[in-house]
PDB file of C-alpha atoms in Angstrom:
ATOM      1  CA  MET A   1     122.077  50.673  70.896  1.00  0.00           C
ATOM      2  CA  LYS A   2     123.756  51.242  73.779  1.00  0.00           C
ATOM      3  CA  THR A   3     121.041  52.964  74.902  1.00  0.00           C
ATOM      4  CA  TYR A   4     118.414  50.099  75.387  1.00  0.00           C
ATOM      5  CA  ILE A   5     121.457  47.373  75.869  1.00  0.00           C
ATOM      6  CA  LEU A   6     121.161  49.856  79.944  1.00  0.00           C
ATOM      7  CA  TYR A   7     117.907  50.302  79.659  1.00  0.00           C
ATOM      8  CA  ALA A   8     117.809  45.988  78.511  1.00  0.00           C
ATOM      9  CA  SER A   9     119.903  45.573  81.893  1.00  0.00           C
ATOM     10  CA  CYS A  10     117.460  48.285  83.627  1.00  0.00           C
ATOM     11  CA  ALA A  11     114.513  46.088  83.054  1.00  0.00           C
ATOM     12  CA  PHE A  12     116.642  43.159  83.989  1.00  0.00           C
ATOM     13  CA  PHE A  13     117.988  43.498  87.127  1.00  0.00           C
ATOM     14  CA  GLY A  14     114.999  45.442  88.511  1.00  0.00           C
ATOM     15  CA  GLY A  15     112.572  43.128  87.435  1.00  0.00           C
ATOM     16  CA  GLY A  16     114.840  40.369  89.405  1.00  0.00           C
ATOM     17  CA  VAL A  17     115.150  42.463  92.498  1.00  0.00           C
ATOM     18  CA  GLY A  18     110.977  43.035  93.018  1.00  0.00           C
ATOM     19  CA  THR A  19     110.531  39.198  91.867  1.00  0.00           C
ATOM     20  CA  LEU A  20     112.847  38.418  95.240  1.00  0.00           C
ATOM     21  CA  VAL A  21     111.366  40.751  97.344  1.00  0.00           C
ATOM     22  CA  ARG A  22     107.709  40.076  95.851  1.00  0.00           C
ATOM     23  CA  PHE A  23     107.901  36.609  97.333  1.00  0.00           C
ATOM     24  CA  LEU A  24     109.651  37.552 100.270  1.00  0.00           C
ATOM     25  CA  LEU A  25     106.967  40.071 101.254  1.00  0.00           C
ATOM     26  CA  ASP A  26     103.663  37.598  99.900  1.00  0.00           C
ATOM     27  CA  SER A  27     105.081  34.567 101.877  1.00  0.00           C
ATOM     28  CA  PHE A  28     105.511  36.857 105.520  1.00  0.00           C
ATOM     29  CA  VAL A  29     101.901  38.400 104.917  1.00  0.00           C
ATOM     30  CA  VAL A  30     100.658  34.901 103.802  1.00  0.00           C
ATOM     31  CA  LYS A  31     101.484  33.064 107.180  1.00  0.00           C
ATOM     32  CA  SER A  32     100.647  36.399 109.535  1.00  0.00           C
ATOM     33  CA  PHE A  33      97.438  36.095 107.477  1.00  0.00           C
ATOM     34  CA  GLY A  34      96.786  32.680 106.411  1.00  0.00           C
ATOM     35  CA  ALA A  35      94.568  33.941 103.200  1.00  0.00           C
ATOM     36  CA  PHE A  36      96.462  33.029 100.039  1.00  0.00           C
ATOM     37  CA  TRP A  37      94.738  35.750  98.672  1.00  0.00           C
ATOM     38  CA  SER A  38      96.667  38.328 100.837  1.00  0.00           C
ATOM     39  CA  GLY A  39      99.995  39.016 100.007  1.00  0.00           C
ATOM     40  CA  THR A  40      98.578  39.064  96.869  1.00  0.00           C
ATOM     41  CA  LEU A  41      97.160  41.857  97.159  1.00  0.00           C
ATOM     42  CA  ALA A  42      99.945  43.798 100.011  1.00  0.00           C
ATOM     43  CA  VAL A  43     102.048  43.215  96.515  1.00  0.00           C
ATOM     44  CA  ASN A  44      99.456  45.200  94.478  1.00  0.00           C
ATOM     45  CA  LEU A  45      99.210  48.402  97.791  1.00  0.00           C
ATOM     46  CA  LEU A  46     103.016  48.528  97.723  1.00  0.00           C
ATOM     47  CA  GLY A  47     103.142  48.821  94.009  1.00  0.00           C
ATOM     48  CA  SER A  48     100.303  51.268  93.419  1.00  0.00           C
ATOM     49  CA  PHE A  49     101.904  53.290  95.863  1.00  0.00           C
ATOM     50  CA  LEU A  50     105.520  53.084  94.311  1.00  0.00           C
ATOM     51  CA  ALA A  51     104.232  53.620  91.258  1.00  0.00           C
ATOM     52  CA  GLY A  52     102.339  56.316  92.166  1.00  0.00           C
ATOM     53  CA  ILE A  53     106.011  57.789  93.639  1.00  0.00           C
ATOM     54  CA  VAL A  54     107.638  57.228  90.386  1.00  0.00           C
ATOM     55  CA  ALA A  55     104.776  58.887  87.907  1.00  0.00           C
ATOM     56  CA  ALA A  56     104.599  62.445  89.765  1.00  0.00           C
ATOM     57  CA  SER A  57     108.602  62.819  90.304  1.00  0.00           C
ATOM     58  CA  SER A  58     111.138  63.418  87.968  1.00  0.00           C
ATOM     59  CA  ILE A  59     112.631  60.631  87.221  1.00  0.00           C
ATOM     60  CA  SER A  60     114.113  59.612  83.704  1.00  0.00           C
ATOM     61  CA  GLY A  61     115.420  57.614  81.593  1.00  0.00           C
ATOM     62  CA  ALA A  62     117.838  54.046  83.182  1.00  0.00           C
ATOM     63  CA  THR A  63     116.795  55.273  86.268  1.00  0.00           C
ATOM     64  CA  LYS A  64     112.556  55.029  85.182  1.00  0.00           C
ATOM     65  CA  VAL A  65     113.083  51.796  82.968  1.00  0.00           C
ATOM     66  CA  LEU A  66     114.555  50.352  86.642  1.00  0.00           C
ATOM     67  CA  VAL A  67     112.522  50.923  89.238  1.00  0.00           C
ATOM     68  CA  MET A  68     108.832  51.068  86.355  1.00  0.00           C
ATOM     69  CA  SER A  69     109.874  48.415  83.595  1.00  0.00           C
ATOM     70  CA  GLY A  70     111.914  46.252  86.428  1.00  0.00           C
ATOM     71  CA  PHE A  71     111.622  46.511  90.287  1.00  0.00           C
ATOM     72  CA  LEU A  72     107.184  47.411  89.811  1.00  0.00           C
ATOM     73  CA  GLY A  73     107.421  44.476  87.354  1.00  0.00           C
ATOM     74  CA  GLY A  74     109.104  42.461  89.266  1.00  0.00           C
ATOM     75  CA  LEU A  75     106.664  43.350  92.161  1.00  0.00           C
ATOM     76  CA  THR A  76     103.346  43.419  91.087  1.00  0.00           C
ATOM     77  CA  THR A  77     100.602  40.610  90.312  1.00  0.00           C
ATOM     78  CA  PHE A  78      97.738  41.469  88.266  1.00  0.00           C
ATOM     79  CA  SER A  79      98.131  38.123  86.404  1.00  0.00           C
ATOM     80  CA  THR A  80      98.278  35.893  90.050  1.00  0.00           C
ATOM     81  CA  PHE A  81      95.519  38.503  91.995  1.00  0.00           C
ATOM     82  CA  SER A  82      92.975  37.117  87.699  1.00  0.00           C
ATOM     83  CA  LEU A  83      94.424  33.829  88.587  1.00  0.00           C
ATOM     84  CA  GLN A  84      93.911  34.005  92.141  1.00  0.00           C
ATOM     85  CA  THR A  85      90.311  35.873  92.107  1.00  0.00           C
ATOM     86  CA  PHE A  86      89.010  32.937  90.137  1.00  0.00           C
ATOM     87  CA  THR A  87      89.946  30.135  92.701  1.00  0.00           C
ATOM     88  CA  LEU A  88      87.983  31.838  94.334  1.00  0.00           C
ATOM     89  CA  LEU A  89      85.185  32.067  91.832  1.00  0.00           C
ATOM     90  CA  LYS A  90      85.969  28.454  90.695  1.00  0.00           C
ATOM     91  CA  ASN A  91      84.976  27.517  94.968  1.00  0.00           C
ATOM     92  CA  GLY A  92      81.704  28.710  94.865  1.00  0.00           C
ATOM     93  CA  GLU A  93      84.255  31.564  96.882  1.00  0.00           C
ATOM     94  CA  PHE A  94      81.595  34.289  95.328  1.00  0.00           C
ATOM     95  CA  PHE A  95      81.940  37.740  98.085  1.00  0.00           C
ATOM     96  CA  THR A  96      85.275  37.279  98.712  1.00  0.00           C
ATOM     97  CA  ALA A  97      86.220  37.142  95.243  1.00  0.00           C
ATOM     98  CA  LEU A  98      84.359  40.557  94.949  1.00  0.00           C
ATOM     99  CA  LEU A  99      86.087  41.684  97.663  1.00  0.00           C
ATOM    100  CA  PHE A 100      89.218  41.077  97.230  1.00  0.00           C
ATOM    101  CA  SER A 101      89.118  42.439  93.213  1.00  0.00           C
ATOM    102  CA  VAL A 102      87.213  45.126  94.791  1.00  0.00           C
ATOM    103  CA  ALA A 103      90.064  45.638  97.213  1.00  0.00           C
ATOM    104  CA  ASN A 104      92.987  45.272  94.529  1.00  0.00           C
ATOM    105  CA  PHE A 105      91.372  47.508  92.510  1.00  0.00           C
ATOM    106  CA  ALA A 106      90.170  50.670  94.828  1.00  0.00           C
ATOM    107  CA  LEU A 107      92.777  50.949  97.332  1.00  0.00           C
ATOM    108  CA  GLY A 108      95.830  49.769  94.535  1.00  0.00           C
ATOM    109  CA  LEU A 109      93.903  53.355  93.087  1.00  0.00           C
ATOM    110  CA  LEU A 110      94.245  55.342  95.833  1.00  0.00           C
ATOM    111  CA  ALA A 111      98.146  53.538  96.393  1.00  0.00           C
ATOM    112  CA  VAL A 112      98.761  54.821  93.275  1.00  0.00           C
ATOM    113  CA  CYS A 113      96.721  58.872  94.892  1.00  0.00           C
ATOM    114  CA  ALA A 114      98.471  58.403  98.265  1.00  0.00           C
ATOM    115  CA  GLY A 115     101.765  58.012  96.908  1.00  0.00           C
ATOM    116  CA  PHE A 116     101.157  60.639  93.871  1.00  0.00           C
ATOM    117  CA  TRP A 117     100.959  63.327  96.228  1.00  0.00           C
ATOM    118  CA  LEU A 118     103.394  63.017  98.922  1.00  0.00           C
ATOM    119  CA  GLN A 119     105.698  62.446  96.550  1.00  0.00           C
ATOM    120  CA  LYS A 120     104.704  66.627  95.362  1.00  0.00           C
ATOM    121  CA  LEU A 121     104.869  67.136  98.896  1.00  0.00           C
ATOM    122  CA  LEU A 122     107.873  66.558  98.945  1.00  0.00           C
TER     123      LEU A 122
END
């Protein structure tokens, strides 16, 4: 039971920090680039890169819950990505929706690979 409470606390705390980082980074990127979806792309790429690093690392237990389920769970934004893709489609921005979807998927996958291999090199 103690382990469960520790893990739940780590997920809760990490999620709060990840959500705050998401808000700040998203706000900065959207302000810098002007497109409402640019912040989502930035946080998804960062989250994918960090997930790759964590996946290749030896962290486990409460620390892994803190980072993966908590921080990265609060940081990354798949539901927002889906809603923003829908909004682009609804507004007739089909090419932008396609580009946005491919960029999130392909670049996110590349970011995971880069993070994974970077961690392996360290």
